[in-house]
XYZ file of N, CA and C in Angstrom:
261
model
N 0.827 -1.192 0.000
C 0.000 0.000 0.000
C 0.868 1.250 0.000
N 2.149 1.152 0.345
C 3.004 2.325 0.456
C 3.380 2.914 -0.897
N 3.304 2.120 -1.981
C 3.701 2.635 -3.286
C 2.536 3.292 -4.035
N 1.357 3.311 -3.449
C 0.182 3.909 -4.077
C 0.148 5.399 -3.747
N -0.104 6.235 -4.775
C -0.262 7.661 -4.528
C -1.738 7.916 -4.236
N -2.089 7.839 -2.978
C -3.482 7.924 -2.574
C -4.071 9.296 -2.829
N -3.235 10.333 -2.772
C -3.754 11.688 -3.008
C -4.276 11.833 -4.443
N -3.499 11.343 -5.402
C -3.932 11.444 -6.794
C -5.168 10.588 -7.042
N -5.203 9.402 -6.450
C -6.380 8.542 -6.607
C -7.620 9.201 -6.032
N -7.465 9.837 -4.890
C -8.604 10.492 -4.256
C -9.055 11.700 -5.070
N -8.108 12.442 -5.617
C -8.465 13.591 -6.457
C -9.212 13.143 -7.714
N -8.806 12.025 -8.292
C -9.448 11.531 -9.514
C -10.825 10.933 -9.244
N -11.085 10.502 -8.036
C -12.294 9.736 -7.757
C -13.509 10.584 -7.398
N -13.318 11.798 -6.907
C -14.466 12.562 -6.436
C -14.225 14.059 -6.582
N -15.289 14.822 -6.390
C -15.175 16.274 -6.412
C -14.922 16.778 -4.999
N -14.058 17.759 -4.911
C -13.717 18.316 -3.608
C -13.878 19.828 -3.652
N -14.013 20.423 -2.485
C -14.024 21.871 -2.440
C -12.584 22.385 -2.559
N -12.409 23.693 -2.632
C -11.072 24.260 -2.853
C -10.105 23.911 -1.727
N -10.604 23.896 -0.504
C -9.743 23.602 0.646
C -9.203 22.171 0.572
N -10.079 21.216 0.329
C -9.650 19.819 0.236
C -8.710 19.614 -0.945
N -9.028 20.255 -2.065
C -8.185 20.156 -3.257
C -6.781 20.704 -2.979
N -6.726 21.818 -2.259
C -5.432 22.437 -1.917
C -4.607 21.517 -1.017
N -5.238 20.926 -0.025
C -4.516 20.018 0.881
C -3.970 18.807 0.142
N -4.782 18.260 -0.758
C -4.353 17.077 -1.493
C -3.214 17.385 -2.454
N -3.195 18.576 -3.018
C -2.146 18.934 -3.976
C -0.889 19.472 -3.294
N -1.056 20.344 -2.293
C 0.090 21.038 -1.686
C 0.584 20.415 -0.392
N -0.250 19.663 0.279
C 0.140 19.065 1.552
C -0.159 20.005 2.714
N 0.018 19.513 3.941
C -0.305 20.319 5.122
C 0.776 21.355 5.430
N 0.349 22.472 6.022
C 1.276 23.528 6.434
C 1.296 23.705 7.953
N 0.333 23.076 8.633
C 0.261 23.187 10.093
C -0.262 21.874 10.662
N -0.326 21.816 11.969
C -0.805 20.606 12.635
C -2.265 20.334 12.292
N -3.088 21.360 12.315
C -4.503 21.150 12.006
C -4.691 20.751 10.545
N -3.853 21.268 9.670
C -3.900 20.840 8.268
C -3.593 19.354 8.150
N -2.625 18.883 8.927
C -2.271 17.460 8.866
C -3.409 16.590 9.400
N -4.136 17.085 10.394
C -5.303 16.339 10.895
C -6.347 16.220 9.790
N -6.560 17.325 9.096
C -7.538 17.338 8.022
C -7.119 16.383 6.898
N -5.829 16.406 6.563
C -5.311 15.512 5.534
C -5.433 14.055 5.969
N -5.243 13.800 7.257
C -5.406 12.450 7.794
C -6.855 11.981 7.644
N -7.797 12.895 7.832
C -9.208 12.547 7.641
C -9.475 12.205 6.183
N -8.836 12.924 5.263
C -8.989 12.613 3.842
C -8.385 11.252 3.521
N -7.254 10.937 4.158
C -6.620 9.631 3.957
C -7.527 8.509 4.458
N -8.160 8.729 5.598
C -9.097 7.745 6.138
C -10.278 7.567 5.187
N -10.726 8.666 4.607
C -11.806 8.617 3.629
C -11.405 7.769 2.410
N -10.172 7.944 1.946
C -9.673 7.167 0.811
C -9.588 5.682 1.158
N -9.090 5.367 2.376
C -8.988 3.960 2.785
C -10.364 3.301 2.841
N -11.368 4.026 3.317
C -12.726 3.476 3.367
C -13.259 3.239 1.965
N -12.967 4.183 1.046
C -13.402 4.012 -0.339
C -12.789 2.774 -0.967
N -11.522 2.511 -0.668
C -10.802 1.379 -1.249
C -11.076 0.069 -0.526
N -11.652 0.148 0.666
C -11.958 -1.056 1.409
C -10.815 -1.562 2.271
N -9.796 -0.721 2.496
C -8.706 -1.129 3.378
C -9.170 -1.058 4.822
N -8.828 -2.082 5.577
C -9.199 -2.105 6.993
C -7.957 -2.345 7.834
N -7.903 -1.685 8.969
C -6.807 -1.873 9.911
C -7.004 -3.214 10.611
N -5.919 -3.920 10.935
C -6.089 -5.170 11.682
C -6.660 -4.876 13.074
N -7.523 -5.736 13.559
C -8.116 -5.484 14.875
C -7.050 -5.510 15.972
N -7.239 -4.655 16.955
C -6.295 -4.602 18.068
C -6.749 -5.560 19.162
N -5.806 -6.076 19.903
C -6.118 -6.987 21.002
C -6.678 -6.200 22.180
N -7.522 -6.839 22.932
C -8.105 -6.211 24.107
C -7.297 -6.628 25.326
N -6.535 -5.707 25.879
C -5.712 -5.986 27.052
C -6.350 -5.474 28.336
N -7.576 -5.094 28.265
C -8.249 -4.547 29.423
C -8.623 -5.665 30.396
N -8.471 -5.397 31.675
C -8.886 -6.365 32.682
C -9.743 -5.659 33.720
N -10.459 -6.434 34.491
C -11.340 -5.847 35.490
C -10.622 -5.742 36.836
N -11.166 -4.925 37.700
C -10.612 -4.774 39.041
C -10.749 -6.080 39.813
N -11.844 -6.786 39.608
C -12.066 -8.060 40.289
C -11.001 -9.079 39.874
N -10.685 -9.118 38.593
C -9.636 -10.002 38.095
C -8.290 -9.649 38.733
N -8.011 -8.370 38.853
C -6.765 -7.921 39.474
C -6.718 -8.333 40.945
N -7.834 -8.197 41.662
C -7.881 -8.593 43.076
C -7.637 -10.090 43.242
N -8.183 -10.900 42.345
C -7.968 -12.350 42.416
C -6.483 -12.681 42.212
N -5.869 -12.026 41.247
C -4.437 -12.262 41.002
C -3.601 -11.788 42.189
N -4.009 -10.704 42.829
C -3.300 -10.199 44.006
C -3.422 -11.186 45.168
N -4.617 -11.746 45.337
C -4.842 -12.718 46.414
C -4.032 -13.997 46.198
N -3.824 -14.371 44.946
C -3.034 -15.565 44.642
C -1.539 -15.313 44.825
N -1.168 -14.067 44.960
C 0.244 -13.745 45.134
C 0.999 -13.610 43.822
N 0.308 -13.286 42.758
C 0.960 -13.142 41.460
C 1.728 -11.824 41.343
N 1.482 -10.903 42.249
C 2.187 -9.625 42.241
C 3.062 -9.531 43.485
N 4.148 -8.827 43.375
C 4.987 -8.584 44.549
C 4.484 -7.330 45.235
N 4.228 -7.431 46.516
C 3.747 -6.294 47.293
C 4.914 -5.746 48.101
N 5.167 -4.463 47.981
C 6.266 -3.832 48.703
C 5.984 -3.798 50.202
N 7.021 -3.991 50.985
C 6.907 -3.929 52.447
C 7.889 -2.889 52.959
N 7.898 -2.691 54.278
C 8.826 -1.736 54.907
C 10.277 -2.109 54.630
N 10.577 -3.392 54.514
C 11.947 -3.861 54.302
C 12.485 -3.460 52.917
N 11.594 -3.158 52.005
C 12.014 -2.799 50.649
C 12.500 -1.357 50.541
N 12.265 -0.573 51.574
C 12.627 0.847 51.516
C 13.785 1.114 52.467
N 14.638 2.038 52.085
C 15.682 2.486 53.015
C 15.437 3.973 53.263
N 15.373 4.311 54.528
C 15.113 5.688 54.927
C 16.428 6.372 55.293
N 16.546 7.646 54.982
C 17.804 8.358 55.309
C 17.980 8.517 56.822
N 19.225 8.534 57.273
C 19.557 8.754 58.702
C 19.771 10.245 58.934
N 18.748 10.964 59.214
C 18.902 12.402 59.443
C 18.958 12.685 60.884
């Protein structure tokens, strides 16, 4: 997908207003311009049917965490783990 000129394909495929046309031809000049261009890129990907691979769900519940804590799967710090200065 990296060798495809998506800007030219998007320009050829649909009508755009002057602002969108300018971004596609000249590129972004500021951060907000790049956000807008990113939205146009997302629009092109949807038109072409490209989909991002699904992300894994690494979320866990508090109850699950408590069960793992009760089993001793985590190391819990104690007073012996700290050294206090001798002032």
